[in-house]
Tab-separated table of C-alpha atoms in Angstrom:
chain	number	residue	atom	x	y	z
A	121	UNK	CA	3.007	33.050	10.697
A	122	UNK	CA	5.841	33.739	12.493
A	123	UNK	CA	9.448	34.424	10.370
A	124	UNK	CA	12.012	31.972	9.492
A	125	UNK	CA	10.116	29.142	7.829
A	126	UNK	CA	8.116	28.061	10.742
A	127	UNK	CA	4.367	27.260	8.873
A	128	UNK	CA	2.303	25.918	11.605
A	129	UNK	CA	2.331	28.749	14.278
A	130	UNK	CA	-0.066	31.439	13.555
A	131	UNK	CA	0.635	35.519	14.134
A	132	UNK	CA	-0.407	36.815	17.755
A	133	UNK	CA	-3.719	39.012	17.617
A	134	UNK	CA	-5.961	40.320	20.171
A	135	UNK	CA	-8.889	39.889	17.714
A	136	UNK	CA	-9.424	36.069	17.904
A	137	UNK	CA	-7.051	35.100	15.762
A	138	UNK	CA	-3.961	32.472	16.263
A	139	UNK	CA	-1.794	33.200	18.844
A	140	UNK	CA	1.636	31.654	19.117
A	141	UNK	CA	4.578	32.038	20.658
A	142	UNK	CA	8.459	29.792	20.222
A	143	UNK	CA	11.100	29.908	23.084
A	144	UNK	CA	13.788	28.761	23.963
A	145	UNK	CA	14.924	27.268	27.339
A	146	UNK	CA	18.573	26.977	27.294
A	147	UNK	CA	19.319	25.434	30.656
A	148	UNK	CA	16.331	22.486	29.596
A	149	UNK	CA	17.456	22.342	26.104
A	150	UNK	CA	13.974	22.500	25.026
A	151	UNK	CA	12.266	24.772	22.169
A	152	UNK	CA	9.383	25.123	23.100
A	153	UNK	CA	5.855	25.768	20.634
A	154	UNK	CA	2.925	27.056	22.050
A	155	UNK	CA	0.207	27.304	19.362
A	156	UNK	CA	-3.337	28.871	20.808
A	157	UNK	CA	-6.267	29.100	17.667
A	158	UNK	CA	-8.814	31.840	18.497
A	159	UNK	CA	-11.096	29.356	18.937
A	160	UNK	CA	-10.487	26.060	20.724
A	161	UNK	CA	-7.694	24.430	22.761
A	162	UNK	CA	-4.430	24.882	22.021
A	163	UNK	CA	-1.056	22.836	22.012
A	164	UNK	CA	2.500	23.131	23.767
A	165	UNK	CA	5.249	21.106	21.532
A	166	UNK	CA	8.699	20.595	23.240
A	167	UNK	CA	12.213	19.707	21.142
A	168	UNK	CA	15.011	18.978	22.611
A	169	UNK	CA	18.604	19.172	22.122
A	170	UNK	CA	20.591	16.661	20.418
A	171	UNK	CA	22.126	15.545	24.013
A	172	UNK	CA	18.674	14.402	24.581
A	173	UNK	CA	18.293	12.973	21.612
A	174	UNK	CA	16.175	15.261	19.924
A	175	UNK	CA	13.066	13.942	21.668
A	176	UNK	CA	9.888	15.530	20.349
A	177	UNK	CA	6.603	15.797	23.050
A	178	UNK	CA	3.521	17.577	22.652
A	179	UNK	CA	0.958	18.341	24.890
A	180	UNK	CA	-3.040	19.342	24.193
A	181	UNK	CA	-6.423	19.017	26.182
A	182	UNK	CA	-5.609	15.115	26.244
A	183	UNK	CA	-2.492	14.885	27.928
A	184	UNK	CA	1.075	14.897	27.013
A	185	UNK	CA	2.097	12.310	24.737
A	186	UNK	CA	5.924	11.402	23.254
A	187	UNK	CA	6.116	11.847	19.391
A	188	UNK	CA	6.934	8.447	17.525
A	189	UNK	CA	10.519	8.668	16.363
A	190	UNK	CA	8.504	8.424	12.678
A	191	UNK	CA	6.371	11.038	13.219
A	192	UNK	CA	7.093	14.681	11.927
A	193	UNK	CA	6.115	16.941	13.617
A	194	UNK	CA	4.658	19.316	10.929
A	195	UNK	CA	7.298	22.313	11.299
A	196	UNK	CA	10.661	22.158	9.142
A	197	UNK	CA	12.538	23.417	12.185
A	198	UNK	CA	15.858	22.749	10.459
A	199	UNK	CA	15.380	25.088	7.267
A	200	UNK	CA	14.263	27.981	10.034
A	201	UNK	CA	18.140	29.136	10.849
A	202	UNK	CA	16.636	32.297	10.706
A	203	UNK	CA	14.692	32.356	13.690
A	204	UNK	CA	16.614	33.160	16.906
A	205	UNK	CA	15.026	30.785	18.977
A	206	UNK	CA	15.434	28.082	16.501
A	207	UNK	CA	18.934	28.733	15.956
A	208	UNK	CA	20.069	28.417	19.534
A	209	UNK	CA	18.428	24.744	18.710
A	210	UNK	CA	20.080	23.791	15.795
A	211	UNK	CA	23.881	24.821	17.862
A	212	UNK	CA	23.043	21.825	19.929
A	213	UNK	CA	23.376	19.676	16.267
A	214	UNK	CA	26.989	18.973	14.925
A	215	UNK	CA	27.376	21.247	12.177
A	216	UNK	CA	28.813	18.291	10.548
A	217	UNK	CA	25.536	15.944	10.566
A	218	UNK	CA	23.762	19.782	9.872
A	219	UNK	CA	25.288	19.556	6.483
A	220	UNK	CA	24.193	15.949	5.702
A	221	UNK	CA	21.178	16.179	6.469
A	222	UNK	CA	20.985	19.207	4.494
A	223	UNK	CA	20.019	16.999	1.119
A	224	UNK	CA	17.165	14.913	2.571
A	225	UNK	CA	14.283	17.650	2.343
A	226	UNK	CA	11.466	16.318	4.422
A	227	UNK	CA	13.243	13.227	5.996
A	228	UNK	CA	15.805	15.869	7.897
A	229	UNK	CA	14.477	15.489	11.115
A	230	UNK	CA	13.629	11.759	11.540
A	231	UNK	CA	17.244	11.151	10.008
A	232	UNK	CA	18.306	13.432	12.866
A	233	UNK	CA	16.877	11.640	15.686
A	234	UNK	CA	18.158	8.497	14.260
A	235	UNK	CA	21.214	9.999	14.233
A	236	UNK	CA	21.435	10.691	18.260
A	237	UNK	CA	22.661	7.082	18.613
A	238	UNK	CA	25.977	6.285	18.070
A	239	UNK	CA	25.475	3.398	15.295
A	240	UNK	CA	22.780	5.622	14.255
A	241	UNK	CA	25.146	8.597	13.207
A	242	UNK	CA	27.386	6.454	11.930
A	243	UNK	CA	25.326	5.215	9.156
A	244	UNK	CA	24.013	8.605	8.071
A	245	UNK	CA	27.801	9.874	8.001
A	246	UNK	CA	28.514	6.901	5.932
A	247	UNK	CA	25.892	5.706	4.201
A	248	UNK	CA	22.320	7.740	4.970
A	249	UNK	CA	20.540	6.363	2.306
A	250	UNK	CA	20.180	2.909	3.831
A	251	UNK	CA	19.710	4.959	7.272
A	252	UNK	CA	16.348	6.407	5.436
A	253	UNK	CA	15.527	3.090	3.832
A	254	UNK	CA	15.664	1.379	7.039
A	255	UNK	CA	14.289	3.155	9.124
A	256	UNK	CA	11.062	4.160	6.698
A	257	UNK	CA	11.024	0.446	6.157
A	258	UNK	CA	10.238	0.242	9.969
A	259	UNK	CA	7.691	3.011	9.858
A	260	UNK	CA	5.318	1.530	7.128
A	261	UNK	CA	6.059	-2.182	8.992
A	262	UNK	CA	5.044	-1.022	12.150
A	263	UNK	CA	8.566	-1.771	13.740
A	264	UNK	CA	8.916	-0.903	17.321
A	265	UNK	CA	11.495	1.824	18.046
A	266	UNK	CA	13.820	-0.744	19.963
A	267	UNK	CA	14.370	-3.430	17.272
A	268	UNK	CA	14.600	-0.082	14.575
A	269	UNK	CA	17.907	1.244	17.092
A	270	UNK	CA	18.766	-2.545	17.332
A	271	UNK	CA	19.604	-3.359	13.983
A	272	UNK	CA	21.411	-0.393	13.237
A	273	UNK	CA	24.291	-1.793	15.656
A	274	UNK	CA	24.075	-4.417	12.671
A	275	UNK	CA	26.427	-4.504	9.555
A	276	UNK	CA	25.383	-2.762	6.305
A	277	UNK	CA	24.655	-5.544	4.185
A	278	UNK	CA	22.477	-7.320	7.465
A	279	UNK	CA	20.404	-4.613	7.506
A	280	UNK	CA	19.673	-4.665	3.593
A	281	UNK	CA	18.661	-8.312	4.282
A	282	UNK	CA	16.468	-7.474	7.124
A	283	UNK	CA	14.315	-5.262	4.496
A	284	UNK	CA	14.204	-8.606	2.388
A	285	UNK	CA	16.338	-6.477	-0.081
A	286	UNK	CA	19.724	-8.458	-1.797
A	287	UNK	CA	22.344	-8.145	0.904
A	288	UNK	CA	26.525	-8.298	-0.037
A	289	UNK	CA	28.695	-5.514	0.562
A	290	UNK	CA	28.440	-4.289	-2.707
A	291	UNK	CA	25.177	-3.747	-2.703
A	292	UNK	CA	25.537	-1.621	0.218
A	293	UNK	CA	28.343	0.670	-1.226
A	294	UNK	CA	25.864	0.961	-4.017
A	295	UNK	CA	23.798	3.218	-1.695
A	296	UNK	CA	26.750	5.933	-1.606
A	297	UNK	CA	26.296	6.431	-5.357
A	298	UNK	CA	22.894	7.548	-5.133
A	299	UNK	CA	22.892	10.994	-6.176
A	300	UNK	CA	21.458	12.893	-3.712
A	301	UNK	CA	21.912	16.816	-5.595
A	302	UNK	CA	19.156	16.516	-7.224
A	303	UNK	CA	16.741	18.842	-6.262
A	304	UNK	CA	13.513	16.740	-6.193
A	305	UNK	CA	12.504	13.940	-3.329
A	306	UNK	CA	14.284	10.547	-3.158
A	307	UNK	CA	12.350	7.940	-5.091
A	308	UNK	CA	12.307	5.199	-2.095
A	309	UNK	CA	9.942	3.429	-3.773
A	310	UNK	CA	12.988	2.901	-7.139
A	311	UNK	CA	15.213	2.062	-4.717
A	312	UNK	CA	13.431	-0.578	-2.852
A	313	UNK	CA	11.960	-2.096	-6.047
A	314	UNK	CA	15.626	-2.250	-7.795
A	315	UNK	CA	17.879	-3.074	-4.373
A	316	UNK	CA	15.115	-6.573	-4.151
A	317	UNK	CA	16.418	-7.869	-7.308
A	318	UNK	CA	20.346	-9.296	-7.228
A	319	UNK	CA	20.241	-8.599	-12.009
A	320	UNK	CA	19.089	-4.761	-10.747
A	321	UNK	CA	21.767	-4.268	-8.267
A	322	UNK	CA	24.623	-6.443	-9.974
A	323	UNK	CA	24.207	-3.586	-13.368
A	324	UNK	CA	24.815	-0.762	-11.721
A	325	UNK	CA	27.970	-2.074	-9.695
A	326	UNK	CA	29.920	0.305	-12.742
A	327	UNK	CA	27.662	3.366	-12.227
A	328	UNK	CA	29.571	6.051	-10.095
A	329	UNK	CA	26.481	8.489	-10.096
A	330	UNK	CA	23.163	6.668	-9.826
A	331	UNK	CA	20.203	9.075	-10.644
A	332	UNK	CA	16.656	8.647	-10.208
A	333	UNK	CA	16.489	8.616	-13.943
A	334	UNK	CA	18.741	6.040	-14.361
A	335	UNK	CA	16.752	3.775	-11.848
A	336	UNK	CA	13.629	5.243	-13.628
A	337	UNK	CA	14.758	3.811	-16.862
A	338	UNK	CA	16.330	0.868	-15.154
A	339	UNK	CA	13.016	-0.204	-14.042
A	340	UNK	CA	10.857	0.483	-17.622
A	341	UNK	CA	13.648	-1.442	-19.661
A	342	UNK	CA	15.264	-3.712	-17.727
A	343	UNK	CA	15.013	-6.035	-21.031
A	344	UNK	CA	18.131	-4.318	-21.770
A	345	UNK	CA	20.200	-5.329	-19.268
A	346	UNK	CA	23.473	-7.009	-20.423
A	347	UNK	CA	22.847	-5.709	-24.138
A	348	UNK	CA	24.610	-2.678	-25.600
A	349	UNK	CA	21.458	-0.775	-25.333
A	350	UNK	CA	21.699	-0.298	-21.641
A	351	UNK	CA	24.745	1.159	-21.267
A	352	UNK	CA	22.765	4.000	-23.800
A	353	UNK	CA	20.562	4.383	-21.489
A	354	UNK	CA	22.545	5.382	-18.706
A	355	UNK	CA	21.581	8.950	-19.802
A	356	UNK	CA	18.906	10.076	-21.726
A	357	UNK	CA	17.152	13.087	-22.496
A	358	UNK	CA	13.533	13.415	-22.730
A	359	UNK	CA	13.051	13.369	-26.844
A	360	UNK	CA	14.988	9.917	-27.010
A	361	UNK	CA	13.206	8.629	-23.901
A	362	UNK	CA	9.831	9.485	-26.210
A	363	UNK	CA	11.927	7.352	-29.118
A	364	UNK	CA	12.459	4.057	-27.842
A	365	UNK	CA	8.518	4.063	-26.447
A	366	UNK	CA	7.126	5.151	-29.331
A	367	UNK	CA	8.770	2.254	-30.696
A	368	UNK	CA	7.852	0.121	-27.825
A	369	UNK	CA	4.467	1.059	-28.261
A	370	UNK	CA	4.408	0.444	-31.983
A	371	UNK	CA	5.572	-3.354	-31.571
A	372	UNK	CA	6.428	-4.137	-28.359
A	373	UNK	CA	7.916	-7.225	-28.347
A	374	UNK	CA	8.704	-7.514	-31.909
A	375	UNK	CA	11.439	-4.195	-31.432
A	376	UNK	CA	12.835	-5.236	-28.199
A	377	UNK	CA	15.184	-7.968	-29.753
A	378	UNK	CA	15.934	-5.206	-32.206
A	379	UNK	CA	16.689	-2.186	-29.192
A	380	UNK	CA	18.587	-4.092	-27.009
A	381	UNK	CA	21.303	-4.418	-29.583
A	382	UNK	CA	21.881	-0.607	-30.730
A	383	UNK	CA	24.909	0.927	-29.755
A	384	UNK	CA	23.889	4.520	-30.490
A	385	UNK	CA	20.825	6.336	-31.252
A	386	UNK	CA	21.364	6.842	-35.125
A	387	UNK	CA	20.608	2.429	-34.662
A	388	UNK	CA	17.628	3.495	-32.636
A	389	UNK	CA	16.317	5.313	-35.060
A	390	UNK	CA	16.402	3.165	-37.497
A	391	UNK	CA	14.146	0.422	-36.006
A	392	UNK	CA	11.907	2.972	-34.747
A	393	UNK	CA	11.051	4.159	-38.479
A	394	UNK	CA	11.240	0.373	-39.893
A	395	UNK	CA	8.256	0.125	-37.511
A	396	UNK	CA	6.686	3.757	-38.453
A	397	UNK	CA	6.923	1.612	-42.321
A	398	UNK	CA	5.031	-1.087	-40.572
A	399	UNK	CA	2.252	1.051	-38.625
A	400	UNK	CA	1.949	3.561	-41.801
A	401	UNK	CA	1.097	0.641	-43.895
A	402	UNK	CA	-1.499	-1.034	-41.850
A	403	UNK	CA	0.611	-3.936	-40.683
A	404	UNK	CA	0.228	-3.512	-37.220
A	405	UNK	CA	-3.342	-2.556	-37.501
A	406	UNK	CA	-4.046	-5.388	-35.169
A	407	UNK	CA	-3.300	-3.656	-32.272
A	408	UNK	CA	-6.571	-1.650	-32.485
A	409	UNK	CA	-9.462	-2.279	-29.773
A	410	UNK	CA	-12.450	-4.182	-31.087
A	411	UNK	CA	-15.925	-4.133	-29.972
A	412	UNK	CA	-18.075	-7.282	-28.520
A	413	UNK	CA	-19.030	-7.395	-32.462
A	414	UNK	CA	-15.141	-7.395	-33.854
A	415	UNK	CA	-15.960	-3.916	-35.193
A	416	UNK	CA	-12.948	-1.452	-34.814
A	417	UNK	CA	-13.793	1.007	-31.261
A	418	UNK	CA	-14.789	4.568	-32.621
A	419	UNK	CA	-12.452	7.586	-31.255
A	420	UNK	CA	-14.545	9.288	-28.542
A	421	UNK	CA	-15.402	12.941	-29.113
A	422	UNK	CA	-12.300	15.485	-29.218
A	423	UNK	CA	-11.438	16.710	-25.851
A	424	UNK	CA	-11.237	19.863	-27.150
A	425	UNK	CA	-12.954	21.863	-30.250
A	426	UNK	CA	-10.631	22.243	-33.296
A	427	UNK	CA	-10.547	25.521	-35.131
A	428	UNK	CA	-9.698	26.983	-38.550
A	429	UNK	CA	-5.858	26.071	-38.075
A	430	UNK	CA	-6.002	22.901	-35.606
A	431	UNK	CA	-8.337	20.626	-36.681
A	432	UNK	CA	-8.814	17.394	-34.115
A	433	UNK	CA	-8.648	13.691	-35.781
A	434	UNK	CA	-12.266	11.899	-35.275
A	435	UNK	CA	-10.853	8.512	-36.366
A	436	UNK	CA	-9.000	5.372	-37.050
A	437	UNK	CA	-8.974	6.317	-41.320
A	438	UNK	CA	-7.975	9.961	-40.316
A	439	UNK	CA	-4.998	8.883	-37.790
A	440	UNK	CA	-3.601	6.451	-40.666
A	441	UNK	CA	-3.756	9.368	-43.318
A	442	UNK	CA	-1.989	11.277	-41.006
A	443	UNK	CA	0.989	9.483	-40.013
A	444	UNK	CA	1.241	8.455	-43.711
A	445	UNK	CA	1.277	12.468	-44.821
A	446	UNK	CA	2.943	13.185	-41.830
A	447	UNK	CA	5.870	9.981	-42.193
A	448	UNK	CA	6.027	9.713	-38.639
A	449	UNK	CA	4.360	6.654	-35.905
A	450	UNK	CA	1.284	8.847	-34.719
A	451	UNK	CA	-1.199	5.585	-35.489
A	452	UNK	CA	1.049	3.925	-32.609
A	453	UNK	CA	-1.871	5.595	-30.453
A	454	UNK	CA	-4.729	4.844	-31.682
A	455	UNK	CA	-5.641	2.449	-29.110
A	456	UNK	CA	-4.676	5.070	-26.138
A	457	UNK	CA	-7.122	7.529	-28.617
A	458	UNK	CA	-9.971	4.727	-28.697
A	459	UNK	CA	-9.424	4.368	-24.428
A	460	UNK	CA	-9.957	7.852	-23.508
A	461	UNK	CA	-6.423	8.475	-22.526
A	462	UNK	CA	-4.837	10.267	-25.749
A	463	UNK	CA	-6.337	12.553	-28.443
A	464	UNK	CA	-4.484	13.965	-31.693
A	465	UNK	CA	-4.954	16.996	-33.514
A	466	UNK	CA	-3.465	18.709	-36.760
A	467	UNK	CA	-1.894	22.227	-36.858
A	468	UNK	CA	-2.308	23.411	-40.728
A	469	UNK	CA	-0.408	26.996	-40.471
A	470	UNK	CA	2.682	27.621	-42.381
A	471	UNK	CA	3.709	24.651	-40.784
A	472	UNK	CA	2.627	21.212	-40.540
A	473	UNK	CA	2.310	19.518	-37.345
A	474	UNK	CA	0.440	16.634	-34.961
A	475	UNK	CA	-0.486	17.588	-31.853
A	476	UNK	CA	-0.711	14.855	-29.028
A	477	UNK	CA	-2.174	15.676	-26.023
A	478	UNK	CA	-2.899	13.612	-22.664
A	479	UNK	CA	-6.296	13.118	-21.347
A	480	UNK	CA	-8.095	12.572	-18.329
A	481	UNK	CA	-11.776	12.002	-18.101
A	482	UNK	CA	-12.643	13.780	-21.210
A	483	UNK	CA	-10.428	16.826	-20.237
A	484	UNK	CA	-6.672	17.518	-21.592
A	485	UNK	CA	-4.138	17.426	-18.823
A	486	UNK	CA	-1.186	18.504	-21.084
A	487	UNK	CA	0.616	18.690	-24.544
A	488	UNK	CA	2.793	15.425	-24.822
A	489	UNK	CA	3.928	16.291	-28.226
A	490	UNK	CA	4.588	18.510	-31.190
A	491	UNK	CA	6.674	16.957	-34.155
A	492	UNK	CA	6.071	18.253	-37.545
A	493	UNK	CA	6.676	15.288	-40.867
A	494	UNK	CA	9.707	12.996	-40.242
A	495	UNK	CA	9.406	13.890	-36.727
A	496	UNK	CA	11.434	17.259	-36.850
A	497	UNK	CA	10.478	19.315	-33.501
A	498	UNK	CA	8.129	22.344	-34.261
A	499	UNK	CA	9.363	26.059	-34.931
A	500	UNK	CA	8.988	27.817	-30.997
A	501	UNK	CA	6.183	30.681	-32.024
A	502	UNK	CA	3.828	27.333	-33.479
A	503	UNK	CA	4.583	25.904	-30.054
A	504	UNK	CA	3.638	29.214	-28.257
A	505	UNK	CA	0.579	29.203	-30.124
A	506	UNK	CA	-0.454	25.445	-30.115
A	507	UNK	CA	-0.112	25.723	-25.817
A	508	UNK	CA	-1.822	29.039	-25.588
A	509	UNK	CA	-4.754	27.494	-27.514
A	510	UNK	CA	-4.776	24.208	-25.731
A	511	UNK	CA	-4.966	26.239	-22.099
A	512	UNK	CA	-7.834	28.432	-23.547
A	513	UNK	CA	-5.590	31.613	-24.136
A	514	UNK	CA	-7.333	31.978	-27.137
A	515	UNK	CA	-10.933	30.328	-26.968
A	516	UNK	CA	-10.350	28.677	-30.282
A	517	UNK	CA	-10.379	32.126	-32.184
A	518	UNK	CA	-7.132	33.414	-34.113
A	519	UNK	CA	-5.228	36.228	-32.167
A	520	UNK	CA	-5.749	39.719	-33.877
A	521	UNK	CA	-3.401	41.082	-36.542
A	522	UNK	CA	-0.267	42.105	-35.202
A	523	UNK	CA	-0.765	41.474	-31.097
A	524	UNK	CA	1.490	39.203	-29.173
A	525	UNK	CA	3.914	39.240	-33.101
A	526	UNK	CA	6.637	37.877	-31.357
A	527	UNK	CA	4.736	34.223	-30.559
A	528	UNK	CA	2.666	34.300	-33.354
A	529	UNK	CA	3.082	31.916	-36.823
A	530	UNK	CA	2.611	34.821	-39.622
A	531	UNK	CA	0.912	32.361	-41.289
A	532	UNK	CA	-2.219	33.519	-39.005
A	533	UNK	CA	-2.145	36.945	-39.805
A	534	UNK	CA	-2.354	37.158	-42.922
């Protein structure tokens, strides 16, 4: 692999092994990528300069062939500054488009050749969201290149309505709140679900950072729009994320009239134990799956074997006794249980707790949960042990007395 960040181009070797080689031709403007496998034919893949608009060829047994402006080309030339070669590339770039480009991860260099075009860098300087939603719009579509450099001579809010997304100025400036520091890839898929719907774009217009989570949560509770509950929402951390679908989950429709009207979370959590009253006392019992025959759908066997401390929950009876001991809405998933998707289990150290975990095809995938009675979040060494256990650290048997002390409940070593 040669150095700098190029991971496509093998290490030269007299032994059969990739050979590969990067120049750069200065009075062409070309970097040039010669990859030759021990084995095989090889390839010869030409960038140019951003005076010829960064136009990408490569050339193989076949012929030589011009890349697709929305094809990458596998190799993330512009995080390899590193490289000599590469950097006598990147000069040809304005430093300026450089830096914005700089938060778009994999979309870097197919913003950058959209950017060779006047109207082109115009839009990514002022608004390169709706440069990557157009022109990734064209990809999947099958646009031709021509009408994609076409429409960008259009106005912002034509170009939204060319993706069949709500058009208006507004909606356009919208795009420049997107926060783009996040250090994760750009949901496209939020943003062209919640830019196609005129309620979705019209309740953010008083959002001056727009997260993903925010168009995350946007898009599961959109019920809340226009209440006080959604301004609530405009941040939320993980535990009261897990609150208002528990509570979802326990009644669904019956809490949303309920939700959308709490103003802070102390309201929240109010309706979300009046329903932990209602599951804990069989009310909502109904929710349970039923056989052909009406007969309640056993729990399927525990994903994992319980041991002396954590002791799995075969069924519907057990689940209820819990959540009752336990005063919190564990029933809620008994259904997910009876599906194959969920399994509880009870940690009886010291401390009390239920242990939800997700699961795939008879396997656990991950711990969702650890809340002890009334909810209260778990003491960190239980939490140490509980994971350890679930990932096999400890084969179902108790750790020996004394080793690992620091993550260990006392409880088990007495």
């Amino acid at each position: 692999m040669l150095k700098g960040g190029l991971n496509v181009l093998g290490a030269c070797n007299e032994n059969g092994l990739d050979q590969s080689s990067i120049q750069w031709d200065q009075d062409a403007q070309c970097l040039i990528l010669c990859w030759q496998p021990g084995k095989g034919s090889g390839s010869v893949t030409r960038v140019y300069g951003w005076q010829q608009g960064l136009s990408c060829t490569i050339e193989d047994e076949d012929g030589v062939f011009n890349l697709p402006v929305y094809q990458d080309p596998g190799i993330d030339l512009l995080s390899s500054i590193h490289h000599p070669e590469v950097a006598q590339w990147l000069a040809t770039i304005p430093e300026e488009v450089r830096l914005q480009l700089d938060r778009f991860g994999t979309h870097k260099f197919f913003l950058a050749r959209l950017a060779t075009t006047e109207s082109g860098l115009h839009l990514l300087m002022n608004n390169p969201v709706l440069l990557l939603l157009w022109g990734t719009y064209c990809g999947i579509n099958g646009q031709d290149e021509d009408s994609l450099y076409e429409a960008l001579k259009d106005k912002q809010s034509a170009i939204l309505q060319r993706m069949d997304l709500y058009p208006g100025r507004a909606a356009a400036r919208l795009l420049r709140r997107i926060d783009l520091s996040e250090n994760k890839p750009l949901r496209l898929d939020y943003l062209y679900t919640v830019w196609a719907d005129e309620k979705l774009v019209s309740s953010l217009y008083h959002q001056q950072h727009i997260t993903q989570a925010r168009l995350a949560n946007l898009l599961n509770w959109r019920w809340s729009i226009g209440f006080p509950l959604f301004h609530l929402l405009a941040a939320t951390t993980a535990d009261q994320k897990s609150l208002i679908d528990d509570t979802l989950r326990m009644a669904n429709a019956e809490a949303v009239p309920l939700l959308r009207h709490c103003r802070n979370w102390d309201h929240v959590h109010r309706v979300h134990d009046r329903f932990v009253g209602a599951v804990n006392t069989g009310m909502l019992r109904q929710k349970l799956l039923l056989d052909d025959d009406g007969q309640i759908v056993p729990f399927p066997a525990p994903p994992l074997e319980g041991s002396r401390l954590i002791v799995p929950v075969t069924s519907v009876e057990q689940l209820e006794a819990v959540g009752r001991a336990m005063d919190h809405c564990v029933f809620a998933y008994a259904s997910a249980i009876q599906a194959g998707r969920y399994y509880v289990y009870q940690y009886e150290g010291r401390e009390h707790l239920t242990v939800g975990v997700v699961v795939n095809n008879g396997k656990v995938i991950k711990v969702d949960q650890i809340k002890g009675r009334f909810n209260r979040e778990p003491t960190v060494v239980n939490v140490n042990y509980i994971e350890r256990w679930v990932s096999g650290d400890f084969v179902g048997e108790l750790p020996a007395r004394g080793a690992n002390s620091e993550n260990i409940d006392p409880f088990l070593c007495l």
